[in-house]
Amino acid sequence: MKILPFRAAIAAAALIAIAPASYAKDADAPVTEAELADHIRILSSDAFEGRGPGTEGEDRTIAYIVGEWAKAGLEPVPGSATPWLQGVPLVETQATGGSATFKAGGGDLAFDDDGIVLTGRDASVSLADVPVVFVGYGIDGAGRVNADVKGKLAIMLFDAAPFGKDLPRYRERRQMLADAGAAGVLVIATDAVPWWQLREAASRTTTRLASAKAGASVTGFLSPEAADALFKRAGRDGAALGAAAKAAGYKGALLPVTADITATATVRAYQSNNIIAKLPGAKPDGKAVLFLGHWDHLGICAPDDPKDRICNGAVDNASGIAVLIAVAKRLAGGARPDRDIYFMATTSEEKGLLGAHWFADYPVVPLSDITVALNIDTIAISPRGTPVATIGRGKPAYDAMVRAVAGELGRKIDDDGEADPFIQRQDGWALGAKGVTSLMVGGSFSDMALLEKFLGSDYHEPADEFSDKVPLGGAAEDADLHVALGRAFADTQRWPGKAK
Ligand SMILES: [Zn+2]
């Protein structure tokens, strides 16, 4: 139990005294830090093993969230094949070995893992005498593939193309080259990301949706030194090639080199789940509000660490799930909103927003019916009184609504835009890409110093554990804000549901 400080108790008593009876009866009880703490403590306990998708930790997480949502009064989505759950089929790949030999007039050139890392798409890949083409950034100024890569090994630069804004980043460019028929794509590391970091990233398991387009049969990274040595063996100057590639009309250069490549990997298919529930509206008009937040975290992330092998994900994102539970209790327990409200706990956000992408591809409610998606992620960062920032802002009617609702709760708006760069790092991005207005609203991304402090310390480490040091004041306030936002966006009188 939490004891109200003396002054707050007086203020609360005064409020009750002056509020009209109907207001007092209909008002949602404020979300308390204690109730959030209870959920976070359980979800981030070692028993949940860091909530890795496809693990026993997932089963426990599902049981807990479904249990809490059912208690709150939410229902499974009618007609779903697996009540409360949406299966998300995944494929996990772990590179286990690889070699590359480049054959040129001047003799063979082979690199060890100081120079190259390779990942095969399938369990065993073997390519022989593949032509090698340097493609620069792999695209032209219009963002189209710039060279004939069919059946070839494409060598591409990591950095963003310098000849346009909003051009695809290297992952997308790598996929575009695969779609254009490249047998393999090697990315030349950049000075911006240290080689050892790329090498380490490539040696980790990667997970994709089973429905995802297949990549090239081999992908990997070349160190800048290895790339230079390869160009030199081909009789070309790496610096000159790099300079030529800066032109928007660059068409690539076929090198007088062929490659023999082998790569092995363990490939595992398994299923994880989005958890989806519905609060049927009192006067549904065909529009719906969607609350979402990811339930997954990194699981047993440090298996060899004798001190702590579990990334518990207390802040990221047990805190968001705690808020989703608290919000569901208020909205289902109080006056019933007009519109249907959906609650979704997504899987595999940490692996690339995969659960959210799956939902966007296979929505249980038509995406065009979702008037707003409100994502809640990493919310236990700030104290009470932190202004409200919105990731995904920019649509005037929505921004005005957030401003109005926040104002009603006495919250200030922070619209300096500092949080905007995080837009691609959260589940709302997957829905936004399909035209759903997706907002992430709250205080956690308002005070950048606090957010950066978390991102630079406990974030994605075993140290992201629950303790009384985790600030919950801002999270409780943000939970109240989401209750109010849910009511406002689900109110057919207040929100037309079709605003642009
Ligand atoms: Zn994370």
CSV table of C-alpha atoms in Angstrom, one decimal, residues 36-393:
chain,number,residue,atom,x,y,z
A,36,LEU,CA,2.5,-0.9,-12.1
A,37,ALA,CA,5.3,-2.1,-9.8
A,38,ASP,CA,3.4,-5.4,-9.1
A,39,HIS,CA,3.1,-6.2,-12.8
A,40,ILE,CA,6.7,-5.2,-13.7
A,41,ARG,CA,8.1,-7.2,-10.8
A,42,ILE,CA,6.4,-10.3,-12.0
A,43,LEU,CA,7.0,-9.9,-15.7
A,44,SER,CA,10.7,-9.1,-15.2
A,45,SER,CA,11.3,-11.8,-12.6
A,46,ASP,CA,13.8,-14.6,-13.4
A,47,ALA,CA,10.9,-17.0,-13.7
A,48,PHE,CA,10.0,-15.4,-17.0
A,49,GLU,CA,13.6,-15.8,-18.3
A,50,GLY,CA,13.7,-12.5,-20.0
A,51,ARG,CA,10.6,-13.2,-22.1
A,52,GLY,CA,12.3,-14.7,-25.1
A,53,PRO,CA,9.9,-15.6,-28.0
A,54,GLY,CA,9.5,-19.4,-28.4
A,55,THR,CA,10.6,-20.1,-24.8
A,56,GLU,CA,8.9,-21.2,-21.6
A,57,GLY,CA,9.1,-17.5,-20.7
A,58,GLU,CA,6.7,-16.8,-23.6
A,59,ASP,CA,4.2,-19.3,-22.2
A,60,ARG,CA,4.3,-17.6,-18.8
A,61,THR,CA,4.1,-14.2,-20.3
A,62,ILE,CA,1.0,-15.2,-22.3
A,63,ALA,CA,-0.6,-16.7,-19.2
A,64,TYR,CA,0.0,-13.6,-17.2
A,65,ILE,CA,-1.2,-11.0,-19.7
A,66,VAL,CA,-4.2,-13.0,-20.8
A,67,GLY,CA,-5.1,-13.6,-17.2
A,68,GLU,CA,-4.9,-9.9,-16.3
A,69,TRP,CA,-6.8,-8.8,-19.4
A,70,ALA,CA,-9.5,-11.3,-18.9
A,71,LYS,CA,-9.8,-10.2,-15.2
A,72,ALA,CA,-10.1,-6.6,-16.5
A,73,GLY,CA,-13.0,-7.6,-18.7
A,74,LEU,CA,-11.4,-7.8,-22.1
A,75,GLU,CA,-12.5,-10.5,-24.5
A,76,PRO,CA,-10.7,-12.6,-27.1
A,77,VAL,CA,-11.2,-11.3,-30.7
A,78,PRO,CA,-14.3,-13.1,-32.0
A,79,GLY,CA,-13.6,-15.7,-34.7
A,80,SER,CA,-9.9,-16.0,-33.9
A,81,ALA,CA,-8.5,-19.5,-34.5
A,82,THR,CA,-6.6,-19.4,-31.2
A,83,PRO,CA,-8.4,-17.2,-28.7
A,84,TRP,CA,-6.3,-14.3,-27.4
A,85,LEU,CA,-3.4,-15.3,-29.6
A,86,GLN,CA,-2.2,-14.6,-33.1
A,87,GLY,CA,0.5,-17.1,-34.2
A,88,VAL,CA,3.5,-15.5,-35.7
A,89,PRO,CA,5.7,-17.9,-37.6
A,90,LEU,CA,9.4,-17.1,-37.4
A,91,VAL,CA,12.7,-18.4,-38.8
A,92,GLU,CA,15.9,-18.1,-36.9
A,93,THR,CA,19.3,-18.4,-38.6
A,94,GLN,CA,22.6,-18.7,-36.9
A,95,ALA,CA,25.7,-18.6,-39.1
A,96,THR,CA,28.1,-21.5,-38.2
A,97,GLY,CA,30.9,-21.0,-40.7
A,98,GLY,CA,31.9,-19.7,-44.1
A,99,SER,CA,34.7,-19.1,-46.5
A,100,ALA,CA,35.3,-16.9,-49.6
A,101,THR,CA,38.0,-17.1,-52.2
A,102,PHE,CA,38.3,-14.5,-54.9
A,103,LYS,CA,40.0,-15.6,-58.1
A,104,ALA,CA,41.7,-13.0,-60.2
A,105,GLY,CA,44.4,-12.8,-62.8
A,106,GLY,CA,46.9,-12.0,-60.1
A,107,GLY,CA,46.1,-15.1,-58.1
A,108,ASP,CA,43.6,-16.2,-55.5
A,109,LEU,CA,42.7,-14.0,-52.5
A,110,ALA,CA,41.1,-15.5,-49.4
A,111,PHE,CA,40.1,-13.7,-46.2
A,112,ASP,CA,39.7,-15.0,-42.7
A,113,ASP,CA,37.2,-13.5,-40.3
A,114,ASP,CA,39.4,-10.5,-39.8
A,115,GLY,CA,38.3,-9.5,-43.3
A,116,ILE,CA,34.9,-11.1,-44.0
A,117,VAL,CA,31.9,-12.5,-42.2
A,118,LEU,CA,29.3,-14.6,-44.1
A,119,THR,CA,25.8,-15.8,-43.3
A,120,GLY,CA,24.1,-18.3,-45.5
A,121,ARG,CA,20.3,-18.2,-46.0
A,122,ASP,CA,20.0,-21.9,-45.9
A,123,ALA,CA,21.7,-24.6,-43.8
A,124,SER,CA,24.4,-25.1,-46.5
A,125,VAL,CA,25.3,-22.8,-49.4
A,126,SER,CA,28.0,-23.3,-51.9
A,127,LEU,CA,28.6,-20.9,-54.8
A,128,ALA,CA,31.4,-21.3,-57.4
A,129,ASP,CA,32.8,-18.9,-60.0
A,130,VAL,CA,30.3,-16.2,-59.3
A,131,PRO,CA,31.0,-12.9,-61.1
A,132,VAL,CA,31.7,-10.0,-58.7
A,133,VAL,CA,30.3,-6.5,-59.2
A,134,PHE,CA,30.9,-3.4,-57.2
A,135,VAL,CA,27.6,-1.5,-57.1
A,136,GLY,CA,28.4,1.5,-54.9
A,137,TYR,CA,25.3,2.2,-52.9
A,138,GLY,CA,23.3,-0.3,-55.0
A,139,ILE,CA,20.7,2.3,-56.1
A,140,ASP,CA,20.4,5.4,-58.3
A,141,GLY,CA,19.1,8.8,-57.4
A,142,ALA,CA,15.5,7.6,-57.8
A,143,GLY,CA,16.1,4.7,-55.3
A,144,ARG,CA,16.1,2.0,-58.0
A,145,VAL,CA,18.7,-0.8,-58.3
A,146,ASN,CA,21.5,0.7,-60.3
A,147,ALA,CA,23.3,-2.3,-61.8
A,148,ASP,CA,22.8,-5.8,-63.3
A,149,VAL,CA,23.4,-8.1,-60.4
A,150,LYS,CA,21.6,-11.2,-61.5
A,151,GLY,CA,23.6,-14.3,-60.6
A,152,LYS,CA,26.4,-12.1,-59.3
A,153,LEU,CA,28.0,-11.3,-56.0
A,154,ALA,CA,27.3,-7.6,-55.3
A,155,ILE,CA,29.6,-5.6,-53.2
A,156,MET,CA,27.9,-2.6,-51.7
A,157,LEU,CA,28.7,0.4,-49.5
A,158,PHE,CA,27.2,0.5,-46.0
A,159,ASP,CA,26.8,4.3,-45.7
A,160,ALA,CA,23.7,6.2,-46.8
A,161,ALA,CA,23.8,7.2,-50.4
A,162,PRO,CA,25.0,10.8,-50.6
A,163,PHE,CA,22.9,11.9,-53.6
A,164,GLY,CA,19.4,12.1,-52.1
A,165,LYS,CA,17.2,12.3,-49.0
A,166,ASP,CA,15.2,9.5,-47.6
A,167,LEU,CA,16.8,6.9,-49.9
A,168,PRO,CA,16.7,3.3,-48.6
A,169,ARG,CA,19.2,2.3,-45.9
A,170,TYR,CA,21.7,-0.5,-46.3
A,171,ARG,CA,19.4,-3.4,-45.1
A,172,GLU,CA,16.7,-2.4,-47.6
A,173,ARG,CA,19.3,-1.9,-50.4
A,174,ARG,CA,20.7,-5.3,-49.6
A,175,GLN,CA,17.2,-6.8,-50.0
A,176,MET,CA,16.6,-4.9,-53.2
A,177,LEU,CA,19.7,-6.4,-54.7
A,178,ALA,CA,18.6,-9.9,-53.6
A,179,ASP,CA,15.2,-9.2,-55.2
A,180,ALA,CA,17.0,-8.2,-58.4
A,181,GLY,CA,18.6,-11.6,-58.4
A,182,ALA,CA,22.0,-11.2,-56.7
A,183,ALA,CA,23.5,-14.5,-55.7
A,184,GLY,CA,25.2,-12.8,-52.7
A,185,VAL,CA,25.5,-9.3,-51.2
A,186,LEU,CA,28.6,-8.2,-49.3
A,187,VAL,CA,28.5,-4.9,-47.5
A,188,ILE,CA,31.7,-2.9,-47.1
A,189,ALA,CA,31.9,-1.8,-43.5
A,190,THR,CA,32.0,1.9,-42.7
A,191,ASP,CA,34.1,3.9,-40.4
A,192,ALA,CA,31.0,4.9,-38.6
A,193,VAL,CA,30.4,1.4,-37.2
A,194,PRO,CA,33.5,-0.4,-36.0
A,195,TRP,CA,34.3,-3.6,-37.9
A,196,TRP,CA,34.3,-5.7,-34.7
A,197,GLN,CA,30.7,-4.5,-34.0
A,198,LEU,CA,29.5,-5.5,-37.5
A,199,ARG,CA,31.3,-8.8,-37.2
A,200,GLU,CA,29.7,-9.5,-33.8
A,201,ALA,CA,26.3,-8.4,-35.1
A,202,ALA,CA,26.6,-10.8,-38.1
A,203,SER,CA,27.6,-13.7,-35.8
A,204,ARG,CA,24.4,-13.4,-33.7
A,205,THR,CA,21.2,-15.2,-34.6
A,206,THR,CA,18.9,-13.4,-36.9
A,207,THR,CA,15.2,-13.9,-36.9
A,208,ARG,CA,12.7,-13.1,-39.7
A,209,LEU,CA,9.1,-13.7,-40.4
A,210,ALA,CA,8.6,-17.0,-42.2
A,211,SER,CA,6.6,-14.9,-44.7
A,212,ALA,CA,9.5,-12.5,-45.4
A,213,LYS,CA,11.1,-12.4,-48.8
A,214,ALA,CA,14.1,-14.6,-49.0
A,215,GLY,CA,17.4,-12.6,-48.9
A,216,ALA,CA,20.3,-13.5,-51.2
A,217,SER,CA,21.7,-17.0,-50.6
A,218,VAL,CA,24.8,-15.4,-49.0
A,219,THR,CA,25.1,-12.1,-47.2
A,220,GLY,CA,28.0,-10.7,-45.2
A,221,PHE,CA,30.3,-7.9,-44.5
A,222,LEU,CA,33.8,-7.0,-45.8
A,223,SER,CA,36.2,-4.9,-43.7
A,224,PRO,CA,37.3,-1.7,-45.5
A,225,GLU,CA,40.9,-3.2,-45.6
A,226,ALA,CA,39.7,-6.4,-47.2
A,227,ALA,CA,37.6,-4.5,-49.7
A,228,ASP,CA,40.7,-2.4,-50.7
A,229,ALA,CA,42.8,-5.6,-51.1
A,230,LEU,CA,40.1,-7.1,-53.3
A,231,PHE,CA,39.9,-4.0,-55.5
A,232,LYS,CA,43.7,-3.9,-55.8
A,233,ARG,CA,43.8,-7.6,-56.8
A,234,ALA,CA,41.2,-6.7,-59.5
A,235,GLY,CA,43.4,-3.9,-60.7
A,236,ARG,CA,41.1,-1.2,-59.4
A,237,ASP,CA,41.6,1.7,-57.0
A,238,GLY,CA,39.2,1.5,-54.1
A,239,ALA,CA,39.2,5.2,-53.4
A,240,ALA,CA,38.5,6.0,-57.1
A,241,LEU,CA,35.6,3.4,-57.1
A,242,GLY,CA,34.2,5.0,-54.0
A,243,ALA,CA,34.4,8.5,-55.5
A,244,ALA,CA,32.7,7.4,-58.7
A,245,ALA,CA,29.9,5.7,-56.7
A,246,LYS,CA,28.9,9.1,-55.2
A,247,ALA,CA,27.2,10.1,-58.5
A,248,ALA,CA,23.4,9.5,-58.6
A,249,GLY,CA,23.8,7.9,-62.1
A,250,TYR,CA,26.5,5.4,-61.1
A,251,LYS,CA,26.0,2.1,-62.8
A,252,GLY,CA,28.4,-0.2,-60.9
A,253,ALA,CA,31.7,-1.8,-62.1
A,254,LEU,CA,32.1,-5.5,-63.0
A,255,LEU,CA,35.4,-6.6,-61.5
A,256,PRO,CA,37.7,-9.1,-63.4
A,257,VAL,CA,37.2,-11.4,-60.4
A,258,THR,CA,35.1,-14.5,-59.6
A,259,ALA,CA,34.2,-15.8,-56.1
A,260,ASP,CA,33.9,-19.2,-54.6
A,261,ILE,CA,31.8,-19.0,-51.4
A,262,THR,CA,30.6,-21.5,-48.9
A,263,ALA,CA,28.5,-20.8,-45.8
A,264,THR,CA,26.8,-23.0,-43.3
A,265,ALA,CA,24.1,-22.1,-40.8
A,266,THR,CA,21.6,-23.6,-38.4
A,267,VAL,CA,18.1,-22.7,-39.5
A,268,ARG,CA,15.2,-23.2,-37.1
A,269,ALA,CA,11.5,-22.5,-37.7
A,270,TYR,CA,9.2,-21.9,-34.7
A,271,GLN,CA,6.1,-20.0,-33.7
A,272,SER,CA,5.6,-17.1,-31.3
A,273,ASN,CA,2.5,-15.1,-30.6
A,274,ASN,CA,0.9,-11.7,-30.5
A,275,ILE,CA,-1.6,-11.5,-27.7
A,276,ILE,CA,-4.7,-9.6,-28.8
A,277,ALA,CA,-7.8,-8.7,-26.9
A,278,LYS,CA,-10.9,-6.6,-27.5
A,279,LEU,CA,-13.1,-4.3,-25.5
A,280,PRO,CA,-16.3,-4.1,-27.5
A,281,GLY,CA,-17.6,-0.5,-27.8
A,282,ALA,CA,-21.0,0.6,-26.5
A,283,LYS,CA,-21.8,2.4,-29.8
A,284,PRO,CA,-19.4,1.0,-32.4
A,285,ASP,CA,-19.2,3.0,-35.6
A,286,GLY,CA,-16.7,0.8,-37.5
A,287,LYS,CA,-13.7,2.7,-36.2
A,288,ALA,CA,-11.4,1.3,-33.5
A,289,VAL,CA,-8.6,2.3,-31.2
A,290,LEU,CA,-5.6,0.0,-30.9
A,291,PHE,CA,-3.3,0.0,-27.9
A,292,LEU,CA,-0.1,-1.9,-28.3
A,293,GLY,CA,3.2,-2.7,-26.6
A,294,HIS,CA,5.8,-5.4,-27.0
A,295,TRP,CA,5.9,-8.2,-24.5
A,296,ASP,CA,9.1,-9.8,-25.6
A,297,HIS,CA,12.6,-9.1,-24.5
A,298,LEU,CA,16.1,-10.6,-25.1
A,299,GLY,CA,15.7,-13.8,-23.0
A,300,ILE,CA,18.8,-15.5,-21.7
A,301,CYS,CA,21.1,-13.0,-23.3
A,302,ALA,CA,24.4,-13.8,-21.5
A,303,PRO,CA,24.3,-17.6,-21.1
A,304,ASP,CA,27.9,-17.7,-20.0
A,305,ASP,CA,27.8,-15.0,-17.4
A,306,PRO,CA,28.0,-16.6,-14.0
A,307,LYS,CA,26.5,-13.5,-12.3
A,308,ASP,CA,23.4,-12.9,-14.4
A,309,ARG,CA,22.5,-14.5,-17.6
A,310,ILE,CA,19.0,-13.1,-18.0
A,311,CYS,CA,18.0,-9.8,-19.7
A,312,ASN,CA,14.9,-9.3,-17.6
A,313,GLY,CA,13.6,-6.3,-19.6
A,314,ALA,CA,11.9,-4.5,-16.6
A,315,VAL,CA,11.8,-1.1,-18.3
A,316,ASP,CA,12.0,-2.5,-21.8
A,317,ASN,CA,9.1,-3.4,-21.9
A,318,ALA,CA,7.5,-5.0,-18.8
A,319,SER,CA,6.8,-1.3,-18.0
A,320,GLY,CA,4.7,-0.9,-21.1
A,321,ILE,CA,2.8,-4.1,-20.6
A,322,ALA,CA,2.1,-3.0,-17.0
A,323,VAL,CA,0.6,0.2,-18.4
A,324,LEU,CA,-1.4,-1.7,-21.0
A,325,ILE,CA,-2.9,-3.9,-18.1
A,326,ALA,CA,-3.7,-0.8,-16.0
A,327,VAL,CA,-5.3,1.0,-19.0
A,328,ALA,CA,-7.4,-2.0,-19.9
A,329,LYS,CA,-8.7,-2.2,-16.3
A,330,ARG,CA,-9.8,1.5,-16.4
A,331,LEU,CA,-11.4,1.4,-19.8
A,332,ALA,CA,-13.2,-1.9,-19.3
A,333,GLY,CA,-14.2,-1.1,-15.7
A,334,GLY,CA,-15.5,2.5,-16.2
A,335,ALA,CA,-18.0,4.0,-18.5
A,336,ARG,CA,-17.9,1.9,-21.7
A,337,PRO,CA,-16.3,3.8,-24.6
A,338,ASP,CA,-18.3,4.2,-27.8
A,339,ARG,CA,-15.8,2.5,-30.2
A,340,ASP,CA,-14.2,-0.9,-30.0
A,341,ILE,CA,-10.8,-0.8,-28.4
A,342,TYR,CA,-8.2,-3.5,-29.2
A,343,PHE,CA,-5.2,-4.3,-27.0
A,344,MET,CA,-2.2,-6.1,-28.4
A,345,ALA,CA,1.0,-7.3,-26.8
A,346,THR,CA,3.4,-7.9,-29.7
A,347,THR,CA,6.1,-10.5,-30.0
A,348,SER,CA,9.6,-10.1,-31.4
A,349,GLU,CA,9.8,-6.3,-31.4
A,350,GLU,CA,13.4,-6.8,-30.3
A,351,LYS,CA,14.1,-8.9,-33.4
A,352,GLY,CA,12.9,-6.1,-35.8
A,353,LEU,CA,9.3,-5.3,-35.0
A,354,LEU,CA,8.3,-8.7,-36.3
A,355,GLY,CA,5.1,-9.2,-34.4
A,356,ALA,CA,3.9,-5.8,-35.4
A,357,HIS,CA,4.8,-6.4,-39.0
A,358,TRP,CA,2.9,-9.6,-38.9
A,359,PHE,CA,-0.2,-7.9,-37.5
A,360,ALA,CA,0.1,-5.2,-40.2
A,361,ASP,CA,0.1,-8.0,-42.8
A,362,TYR,CA,-2.6,-10.0,-41.2
A,363,PRO,CA,-4.7,-7.6,-39.1
A,364,VAL,CA,-7.6,-9.0,-37.0
A,365,VAL,CA,-9.4,-5.7,-37.7
A,366,PRO,CA,-9.1,-3.9,-41.0
A,367,LEU,CA,-6.2,-1.5,-40.7
A,368,SER,CA,-8.3,1.2,-42.3
A,369,ASP,CA,-10.7,0.9,-39.4
A,370,ILE,CA,-8.0,1.8,-36.8
A,371,THR,CA,-8.4,5.5,-36.2
A,372,VAL,CA,-5.3,5.6,-34.0
A,373,ALA,CA,-2.6,3.1,-32.7
A,374,LEU,CA,-1.0,4.1,-29.4
A,375,ASN,CA,2.2,2.2,-28.7
A,376,ILE,CA,3.7,2.0,-25.3
A,377,ASP,CA,7.3,1.1,-25.0
A,378,THR,CA,10.0,1.7,-22.3
A,379,ILE,CA,7.9,4.0,-20.3
A,380,ALA,CA,9.5,3.8,-16.8
A,381,ILE,CA,12.1,6.5,-17.4
A,382,SER,CA,10.8,9.8,-16.1
A,383,PRO,CA,9.4,11.3,-12.9
A,384,ARG,CA,6.0,12.9,-12.5
A,385,GLY,CA,5.6,16.3,-14.1
A,386,THR,CA,7.6,15.5,-17.2
A,387,PRO,CA,6.2,17.1,-20.3
A,388,VAL,CA,4.5,14.9,-23.0
A,389,ALA,CA,6.4,14.2,-26.2
A,390,THR,CA,4.8,12.4,-29.2
A,391,ILE,CA,6.7,10.2,-31.6
A,392,GLY,CA,4.8,10.1,-34.8
A,393,ARG,CA,3.5,13.7,-34.4
